Amino acid sequence: MENGGSNGDQEVSTSDAVEAFLADSPVSGEAVADSVAAFIERHRSSGNTAFTGRAGPGLSRPIVVVTSGGTTVPLERRCVRFIDNFSAGTRGAISTERFLEAGYAVIFLTRTGSLQPFSQMLPAADPPEVIARVAMLQPPPAVAPAEGSLDGKAVSASSSGGADADNVVIRPEQMAALARVLRAQQACREHGTLLIIKYETIFDYLTYLRLISELLRPLGPDVMFYLAAAVSDFYIPWSELAEHKIQSADGPLELSLKRVPKMLGELVNKWAPRAFTVSFKLETDQRILVHKASTALHRYGVHLVVANLLHNRKDVVTLVEPLGAAAAGAAAAGPAGGGAAAAVEDQAEGVRTVELRRPPLEHDIERLLIEEVAARHRAFFGKAA
Amino acid sequence: MENGGSNGDQEVSTSDAVEAFLADSPVSGEAVADSVAAFIERHRSSGNTAFTGRAGPGLSRPIVVVTSGGTTVPLERRCVRFIDNFSAGTRGAISTERFLEAGYAVIFLTRTGSLQPFSQMLPAADPPEVIARVAMLQPPPAVAPAEGSLDGKAVSASSSGGADADNVVIRPEQMAALARVLRAQQACREHGTLLIIKYETIFDYLTYLRLISELLRPLGPDVMFYLAAAVSDFYIPWSELAEHKIQSADGPLELSLKRVPKMLGELVNKWAPRAFTVSFKLETDQRILVHKASTALHRYGVHLVVANLLHNRKDVVTLVEPLGAAAAGAAAAGPAGGGAAAAVEDQAEGVRTVELRRPPLEHDIERLLIEEVAARHRAFFGKAA
């Protein structure tokens, strides 16, 4: 969740501040650029763009950039200490699975160590413990009585040789889950539909995000940005960081951190102005949620804000979009079943809201969320066609 | 590695500062106390303490407390942002495996998400990727020609039913490694020799460490502390933390952090004064390494400092101990083979140093390191017997 960087209640940063931040970043991102370029090439269509109905070459499937996890802010260049913005990355990881199911190619920009797609099908534990829960040692099969051995005892050279052998098998109760994980990974490999790019710092994240958005820019409305990462609010510019670890001298440690310039407006207006952009708003207070989301919508010009509350974000989300947007998804289908409430028009805020609830029998709310988001993206690129 | 908190070049904190820190900590640790008490009970011996040669009841095996990973410092009470002290936890995790092999019962005090014992036997990757590397989908076995079917074609209801079944098997090349992991975990479960306690914050860590050391105190010299965690130097007292997230108001963010009081002296002098205590010193400059380690040795009264340099810490470590300590391990055995150099006496620093190098054919340096450390612990409890 973008719980750190999307308060939306401050001035939009100027392009100058953004350019200064990126010029100060120590990250080049060349390898990332190469892998993104190859990914785009793979999904280019030589014939018509079937999924949009537009004539002429384009993509064989739409592309979504899902950002996930939280960015860090280093306190020294050879980073031992850093300020972290906690986010487990659950929303981004599960949304990625659902986007793949919905036919998207996904660029997953994720923090090292945060939740990965298909993880949620496995036991939540450290790697050695995961292995203990999905696999087990199995004794060698019991030796069948040898023919002609009336007392049932059999000594066979070949079977005794296996008595100490390592025989590890998958636990039967985990077999189906593991098969699903392996099939999902295999499908991604075969079709090249998932590109995972890992970041650690705010410098990595913003450098990569600009680079990716500029490479995707020529693809216009067929691209979606789904910005679920928790971006740091404050940082120390690289040029001001000490090379080595701050020594533990006497006295307190005083840190002065600058505001991270707001990149959302730049993304929407300059880096990828024709793409469909979804941002997130996480709050703890229900009363200000829609207002905060509406402010972000109007200030940065994103197409949709997914608003959620910390305590029930896995069960309820509210879609907030401009009144002028084409009705799509449950809003277009009229009074809704399947977990989506009817759209509500809020004239004061100038927005339409749709509340989504996790259907009781479903594992997560992301299937419904991605259905709704994808329907809006279809309406968006359909209008552009 | 204790790369954050063991510079050893500042004043020893008073007990007052330590008590004030712990009084301010929001962590109670009751569940931890219960599990440690049960762990001690499990390893209590009703007969003589065979491993020390001492008469009378004691432990059935020595206990070591291994600390690992880095502590965090929260910047708000409902923690979204925190300052992290990076440490992968490799030293602590592998040392734990070696201590288990050497007959110790291990209390592993570890940061959530840092490296766990037996992890290094598995592919280093996120959980879904680990699964992909150790397991694979297997097509159902080829159908053997049915008897009497001369053309070799066989259609069997039972075998065609299996064609779509989930059949996941362990990759043959990973079988031995997985069997080792599962056997090691099974041995720990059967003998109850590994207790894993997880921490996140500096408050958790220091509260748990004191609690554990006080519970182990009656066991005297049969207990070792092996303090490989990277402890934060600076923190914001809990009583000064805001309840909710610091809002992104205008202007810079100013943070003032206090020194974390040095606990090492308290541990050695008060919490567990009869235990054998090993601390770590990680530096980047070879020239000051032994001096820094010697200062820590003399100032806090630990029995052994494991000194290492950032760039070669997986291949070389230097043991630093007081000149007066009984010679043990390679130092006692004389001019050494097997990766340990002869002991060198440094009269100026008042220490003896022994340099250990990873034997070229071994996976890690920890087998040798733990052999040396355990030899010193034996000399220590042997003298106390």
XYZ file of N, CA and C in Angstrom, chain B residues 55-222:
504
model
N 30.308 -33.073 39.736
C 29.339 -33.923 40.443
C 28.039 -33.155 40.627
N 26.960 -33.903 40.833
C 25.686 -33.270 41.145
C 24.899 -32.904 39.903
N 23.591 -32.631 40.074
C 22.718 -32.375 38.938
C 23.082 -31.071 38.224
N 22.808 -31.021 36.972
C 23.094 -29.826 36.166
C 22.377 -29.968 34.848
N 23.071 -29.708 33.762
C 22.495 -29.827 32.433
C 22.962 -31.105 31.765
N 22.115 -31.663 30.910
C 22.533 -32.846 30.153
C 23.420 -32.451 28.973
N 23.402 -31.195 28.607
C 24.294 -30.677 27.551
C 24.446 -29.177 27.779
N 25.543 -28.572 27.302
C 25.689 -27.126 27.505
C 24.678 -26.352 26.662
N 24.366 -25.137 27.086
C 23.422 -24.283 26.361
C 24.171 -23.071 25.833
N 23.908 -22.732 24.565
C 24.448 -21.487 24.011
C 23.297 -20.617 23.534
N 23.397 -19.309 23.821
C 22.450 -18.336 23.297
C 23.137 -17.656 22.115
N 22.616 -17.887 20.905
C 23.175 -17.265 19.705
C 22.250 -16.122 19.302
N 22.786 -14.881 19.250
C 21.952 -13.782 18.761
C 22.363 -13.480 17.326
N 21.383 -13.062 16.519
C 21.624 -12.967 15.071
C 20.698 -11.944 14.427
N 21.124 -11.398 13.296
C 20.295 -10.397 12.597
C 20.505 -9.017 13.180
N 19.756 -8.033 12.693
C 19.901 -6.655 13.161
C 18.632 -6.145 13.818
N 18.785 -5.257 14.810
C 17.604 -4.718 15.502
C 17.054 -3.501 14.754
N 15.776 -3.235 14.935
C 15.162 -2.030 14.363
C 14.838 -1.026 15.453
N 14.735 0.228 15.041
C 14.348 1.319 15.939
C 13.089 1.962 15.358
N 11.931 1.787 16.016
C 10.691 2.354 15.473
C 10.713 3.887 15.513
N 10.078 4.495 14.505
C 9.948 5.951 14.482
C 8.542 6.399 14.867
N 7.631 5.455 15.052
C 6.293 5.745 15.581
C 5.804 4.469 16.273
N 4.838 4.603 17.186
C 4.440 3.423 17.965
C 3.763 2.353 17.119
N 2.785 2.771 16.309
C 2.194 1.803 15.381
C 3.117 1.807 14.178
N 4.084 0.956 14.293
C 5.291 1.085 13.486
C 5.061 0.883 11.991
N 5.167 1.962 11.219
C 5.243 1.861 9.769
C 6.687 2.108 9.357
N 7.285 3.170 9.948
C 8.665 3.503 9.604
C 9.599 3.178 10.747
N 10.754 2.664 10.406
C 11.741 2.342 11.425
C 13.146 2.449 10.834
N 14.139 2.602 11.715
C 15.530 2.568 11.257
C 16.019 1.139 11.431
N 16.583 0.599 10.366
C 17.029 -0.790 10.392
C 18.552 -0.826 10.374
N 19.097 -1.858 10.965
C 20.532 -2.098 11.034
C 20.764 -3.357 10.227
N 21.293 -3.238 9.009
C 21.279 -4.428 8.180
C 22.264 -5.512 8.610
N 21.778 -6.735 8.698
C 22.619 -7.905 8.873
C 21.836 -9.094 8.344
N 22.414 -9.824 7.403
C 21.704 -10.958 6.810
C 21.484 -12.075 7.828
N 22.381 -12.154 8.834
C 22.240 -13.201 9.837
C 22.936 -14.500 9.471
N 23.856 -14.438 8.511
C 24.544 -15.653 8.060
C 25.413 -16.256 9.166
N 26.204 -15.423 9.843
C 27.097 -15.937 10.895
C 26.287 -16.676 11.973
N 25.227 -16.047 12.427
C 24.434 -16.643 13.498
C 23.761 -17.940 13.080
N 23.218 -17.964 11.855
C 22.484 -19.147 11.394
C 23.427 -20.346 11.232
N 24.567 -20.137 10.576
C 25.481 -21.266 10.357
C 26.125 -21.672 11.677
N 26.468 -20.709 12.528
C 27.046 -21.052 13.830
C 26.083 -21.928 14.640
N 24.795 -21.637 14.533
C 23.794 -22.440 15.242
C 23.848 -23.901 14.792
N 23.957 -24.117 13.483
C 24.063 -25.500 12.980
C 25.288 -26.192 13.568
N 26.396 -25.454 13.613
C 27.642 -26.057 14.098
C 27.594 -26.314 15.603
N 26.946 -25.431 16.351
C 26.788 -25.659 17.795
C 25.930 -26.899 18.047
N 24.891 -27.079 17.243
C 24.050 -28.276 17.393
C 24.886 -29.528 17.138
N 25.699 -29.489 16.077
C 26.562 -30.628 15.764
C 27.556 -30.891 16.893
N 27.961 -29.818 17.581
C 28.948 -29.953 18.657
C 28.304 -30.359 19.986
N 26.996 -30.644 19.974
C 26.350 -31.159 21.179
C 25.695 -30.115 22.067
N 25.587 -28.895 21.592
C 24.934 -27.847 22.380
C 23.424 -27.857 22.173
N 22.707 -27.370 23.190
C 21.323 -26.950 22.995
C 21.391 -25.449 22.716
N 20.648 -24.978 21.685
C 20.807 -23.599 21.223
C 19.515 -22.799 21.391
N 19.639 -21.632 22.027
C 18.558 -20.640 22.012
C 18.962 -19.625 20.954
N 18.194 -19.574 19.861
C 18.546 -18.740 18.709
C 17.648 -17.507 18.738
N 18.238 -16.363 19.120
C 17.488 -15.105 19.221
C 17.714 -14.359 17.917
N 16.691 -14.341 17.062
C 16.896 -13.957 15.660
C 15.876 -12.942 15.185
N 16.327 -12.064 14.314
C 15.423 -11.102 13.695
C 14.490 -11.816 12.716
N 13.207 -11.457 12.776
C 12.226 -11.945 11.811
C 12.746 -11.716 10.393
N 12.732 -12.767 9.578
C 13.150 -12.612 8.182
C 14.635 -12.755 7.928
N 15.474 -12.840 8.998
C 16.900 -13.019 8.705
C 17.188 -14.514 8.532
N 18.414 -14.840 8.129
C 18.718 -16.217 7.747
C 18.500 -17.198 8.906
N 17.906 -18.339 8.620
C 17.606 -19.340 9.638
C 18.557 -20.533 9.509
N 18.757 -21.290 10.619
C 19.581 -22.498 10.523
C 19.032 -23.431 9.429
N 19.950 -24.061 8.714
C 19.656 -25.025 7.634
C 19.231 -24.351 6.328
N 19.034 -23.007 6.345
C 18.699 -22.286 5.108
C 19.790 -22.420 4.073
N 21.038 -22.382 4.543
C 22.146 -22.348 3.586
C 22.275 -23.660 2.820
N 21.566 -24.707 3.243
C 21.572 -25.954 2.470
C 20.571 -25.879 1.308
N 19.714 -24.856 1.334
C 18.674 -24.738 0.307
C 19.046 -23.643 -0.689
N 18.434 -23.627 -1.884
C 18.696 -22.528 -2.817
C 18.308 -21.198 -2.170
N 19.144 -20.166 -2.354
C 18.868 -18.852 -1.771
C 17.881 -18.119 -2.665
N 16.610 -18.096 -2.277
C 15.586 -17.457 -3.113
C 14.322 -17.266 -2.289
N 13.367 -16.518 -2.847
C 12.070 -16.361 -2.198
C 11.330 -17.692 -2.209
N 10.371 -17.881 -1.265
C 9.709 -19.184 -1.184
C 9.173 -19.767 -2.491
N 8.457 -19.023 -3.352
C 7.950 -19.713 -4.546
C 9.105 -20.181 -5.441
N 10.193 -19.413 -5.454
C 11.338 -19.770 -6.288
C 12.083 -20.966 -5.681
N 12.163 -21.027 -4.357
C 12.777 -22.189 -3.704
C 12.040 -23.458 -4.131
N 10.716 -23.387 -4.115
C 9.917 -24.553 -4.507
C 10.229 -24.952 -5.949
N 10.314 -23.953 -6.832
C 10.595 -24.261 -8.243
C 11.954 -24.936 -8.402
N 12.889 -24.583 -7.493
C 14.229 -25.166 -7.651
C 14.362 -26.544 -7.014
N 13.509 -26.854 -6.040
C 13.658 -28.170 -5.397
C 12.610 -29.187 -5.867
N 11.502 -28.701 -6.442
C 10.432 -29.635 -6.828
C 10.053 -29.426 -8.283
N 9.400 -30.398 -8.848
C 8.940 -30.258 -10.239
C 7.690 -31.095 -10.465
N 6.916 -30.669 -11.462
C 5.760 -31.447 -11.878
C 6.260 -32.647 -12.656
N 5.669 -33.784 -12.403
C 6.093 -34.968 -13.136
C 4.906 -35.544 -13.888
N 5.096 -35.817 -15.183
C 3.993 -36.447 -15.908
C 3.758 -37.832 -15.329
N 2.544 -38.334 -15.394
C 2.281 -39.675 -14.866
C 3.159 -40.683 -15.600
N 3.551 -41.773 -14.935
C 4.450 -42.741 -15.559
C 3.836 -43.297 -16.844
N 4.714 -43.591 -17.795
C 4.260 -44.166 -19.065
C 3.565 -45.496 -18.790
N 2.513 -45.759 -19.534
C 1.744 -46.979 -19.311
C 2.483 -48.171 -19.921
N 2.681 -49.179 -19.114
C 3.342 -50.390 -19.633
C 2.362 -51.121 -20.547
N 2.880 -51.699 -21.630
C 1.976 -52.449 -22.517
C 1.218 -53.509 -21.718
N -0.072 -53.533 -21.927
C -0.878 -54.526 -21.208
C -0.538 -55.924 -21.726
N -0.604 -56.886 -20.848
C -0.301 -58.259 -21.268
C -1.279 -58.696 -22.346
N -0.751 -59.305 -23.330
C -1.617 -59.814 -24.392
C -1.918 -58.777 -25.461
N -1.425 -57.544 -25.253
C -1.636 -56.516 -26.263
C -0.438 -56.510 -27.187
N -0.636 -57.102 -28.340
C 0.516 -57.347 -29.205
C 1.046 -56.096 -29.884
N 0.183 -55.132 -30.119
C 0.677 -53.937 -30.811
C 1.268 -52.897 -29.846
N 1.339 -53.253 -28.587
C 1.982 -52.329 -27.637
C 1.068 -51.215 -27.158
N -0.114 -51.067 -27.735
C -1.032 -50.016 -27.264
C -1.823 -50.528 -26.081
N -1.988 -49.698 -25.118
C -2.774 -50.110 -23.959
C -3.656 -48.957 -23.530
N -4.888 -49.210 -23.296
C -5.754 -48.184 -22.737
C -6.269 -48.710 -21.405
N -5.900 -48.052 -20.393
C -6.294 -48.529 -19.073
C -7.029 -47.407 -18.365
N -8.180 -47.703 -17.858
C -8.983 -46.680 -17.186
C -8.213 -46.071 -16.017
N -7.495 -46.899 -15.293
C -6.820 -46.380 -14.102
C -5.661 -45.446 -14.468
N -4.953 -45.760 -15.560
C -3.809 -44.905 -15.867
C -4.228 -43.602 -16.543
N -5.269 -43.645 -17.386
C -5.675 -42.391 -18.028
C -6.262 -41.437 -16.981
N -6.808 -41.998 -15.936
C -7.331 -41.144 -14.853
C -6.239 -40.323 -14.198
N -4.992 -40.791 -14.291
C -3.894 -40.069 -13.625
C -3.256 -38.997 -14.483
N -3.672 -38.885 -15.753
C -2.965 -37.987 -16.660
C -3.021 -36.531 -16.222
N -4.130 -36.101 -15.615
C -4.254 -34.710 -15.196
C -3.958 -34.532 -13.709
N -3.594 -35.608 -13.043
C -3.407 -35.521 -11.593
C -2.184 -34.667 -11.273
N -2.195 -34.061 -10.105
C -1.053 -33.293 -9.639
C -0.012 -34.274 -9.152
N 1.118 -34.274 -9.798
C 2.165 -35.175 -9.349
C 3.456 -34.378 -9.225
N 3.786 -33.987 -8.001
C 4.961 -33.163 -7.768
C 6.006 -34.013 -7.068
N 7.219 -33.972 -7.580
C 8.310 -34.752 -6.975
C 9.503 -33.836 -6.707
N 10.374 -34.301 -5.835
C 11.607 -33.569 -5.541
C 12.585 -33.787 -6.698
N 13.255 -32.738 -7.115
C 14.266 -32.884 -8.171
C 15.391 -33.772 -7.651
N 15.797 -34.768 -8.463
C 16.791 -35.739 -7.971
C 18.064 -35.071 -7.444
N 18.520 -33.981 -8.105
C 19.769 -33.349 -7.688
C 19.632 -32.611 -6.355
N 18.378 -32.373 -5.899
C 18.166 -31.684 -4.628
C 17.827 -32.644 -3.496
N 17.645 -33.919 -3.833
C 17.160 -34.905 -2.865
C 18.044 -34.979 -1.621
N 19.355 -35.050 -1.814
C 20.270 -35.223 -0.681
C 20.235 -33.995 0.230
N 20.223 -32.791 -0.379
C 20.214 -31.559 0.421
C 18.926 -31.468 1.249
N 17.790 -31.787 0.623
C 16.521 -31.722 1.345
C 16.469 -32.748 2.467
N 17.004 -33.938 2.195
C 17.013 -34.965 3.232
C 17.843 -34.488 4.429
N 18.971 -33.811 4.154
C 19.801 -33.289 5.252
C 19.045 -32.250 6.070
N 18.343 -31.338 5.376
C 17.567 -30.318 6.082
C 16.493 -30.980 6.951
N 15.768 -31.933 6.378
C 14.673 -32.577 7.115
C 15.204 -33.391 8.297
N 16.343 -34.086 8.102
C 16.920 -34.866 9.206
C 17.388 -33.950 10.330
N 18.004 -32.827 9.948
C 18.499 -31.885 10.962
C 17.331 -31.314 11.762
N 16.243 -30.941 11.062
C 15.071 -30.407 11.757
C 14.446 -31.462 12.657
N 14.405 -32.688 12.152
C 13.821 -33.793 12.927
C 14.619 -34.048 14.203
N 15.960 -34.006 14.084
C 16.808 -34.219 15.261
C 16.562 -33.119 16.292
N 16.421 -31.891 15.826
C 16.147 -30.781 16.751
C 14.810 -30.977 17.458
N 13.810 -31.422 16.705
C 12.485 -31.638 17.301
C 12.541 -32.770 18.323
N 13.177 -33.881 17.941
C 13.222 -35.054 18.832
C 13.924 -34.756 20.150
N 15.043 -34.040 20.063
C 15.832 -33.780 21.276
C 15.556 -32.412 21.881
N 14.699 -31.643 21.232
C 14.363 -30.322 21.764
C 15.572 -29.414 21.890
N 16.509 -29.507 20.949
C 17.781 -28.800 21.103
C 17.821 -27.408 20.490
N 16.736 -27.001 19.808
C 16.761 -25.671 19.180
C 15.508 -24.892 19.544
N 15.719 -23.767 20.225
C 14.594 -22.879 20.558
C 14.803 -21.586 19.778
N 13.854 -21.261 18.884
C 13.975 -20.052 18.067
C 13.080 -18.969 18.651
N 13.676 -17.825 18.971
C 12.914 -16.686 19.494
C 13.136 -15.521 18.540
N 12.036 -14.938 18.045
C 12.171 -13.880 17.044
C 11.950 -12.491 17.641
N 12.766 -11.555 17.192
C 12.605 -10.163 17.616
C 12.514 -9.286 16.383
N 12.040 -8.062 16.590
C 12.057 -7.042 15.541
C 12.854 -5.831 16.027
N 12.397 -5.258 17.148
C 12.936 -3.968 17.584
C 14.045 -4.131 18.620
N 14.765 -3.027 18.843
C 15.762 -2.962 19.912
C 15.092 -3.208 21.277
N 13.823 -2.834 21.408
C 13.107 -3.067 22.668
C 12.895 -4.569 22.887
N 12.447 -5.248 21.841
C 12.288 -6.713 21.927
C 13.625 -7.349 22.300
N 14.652 -7.000 21.526
C 15.942 -7.675 21.639
C 16.515 -7.576 23.046
N 16.578 -6.357 23.570
C 17.241 -6.192 24.868
C 16.386 -6.726 26.013
N 15.065 -6.591 25.867
C 14.177 -7.158 26.891
C 14.341 -8.684 26.939
N 14.342 -9.311 25.761
C 14.470 -10.773 25.705
C 15.848 -11.221 26.180
N 16.895 -10.487 25.797
C 18.246 -10.896 26.161
C 18.422 -10.868 27.680
N 17.901 -9.831 28.333
C 18.038 -9.792 29.782
C 17.256 -10.930 30.441
N 16.046 -11.111 29.945
C 15.177 -12.139 30.488
C 15.824 -13.535 30.334
N 16.362 -13.814 29.171
C 17.001 -15.110 28.922
C 18.222 -15.270 29.823
N 19.035 -14.218 29.925
C 20.273 -14.334 30.708
C 19.960 -14.520 32.185
N 18.907 -13.889 32.671
C 18.574 -14.059 34.085
C 18.020 -15.464 34.374
N 17.287 -16.022 33.389
C 16.796 -17.393 33.581
C 17.945 -18.404 33.543
N 18.973 -18.103 32.765
C 20.102 -19.030 32.622
C 21.152 -18.842 33.713
N 21.039 -17.757 34.437
C 22.053 -17.411 35.432
C 22.387 -18.524 36.409
N 21.379 -19.253 36.934
C 21.703 -20.319 37.905
C 22.555 -21.441 37.303
N 22.633 -21.525 35.976
C 23.385 -22.609 35.345
C 24.856 -22.263 35.166
N 25.212 -21.047 35.547
C 26.615 -20.640 35.628
C 27.426 -20.882 34.380
N 28.606 -21.538 34.520
C 29.571 -21.642 33.423
C 29.147 -22.598 32.305
N 28.080 -23.364 32.484
C 27.637 -24.286 31.428
C 26.913 -23.556 30.303
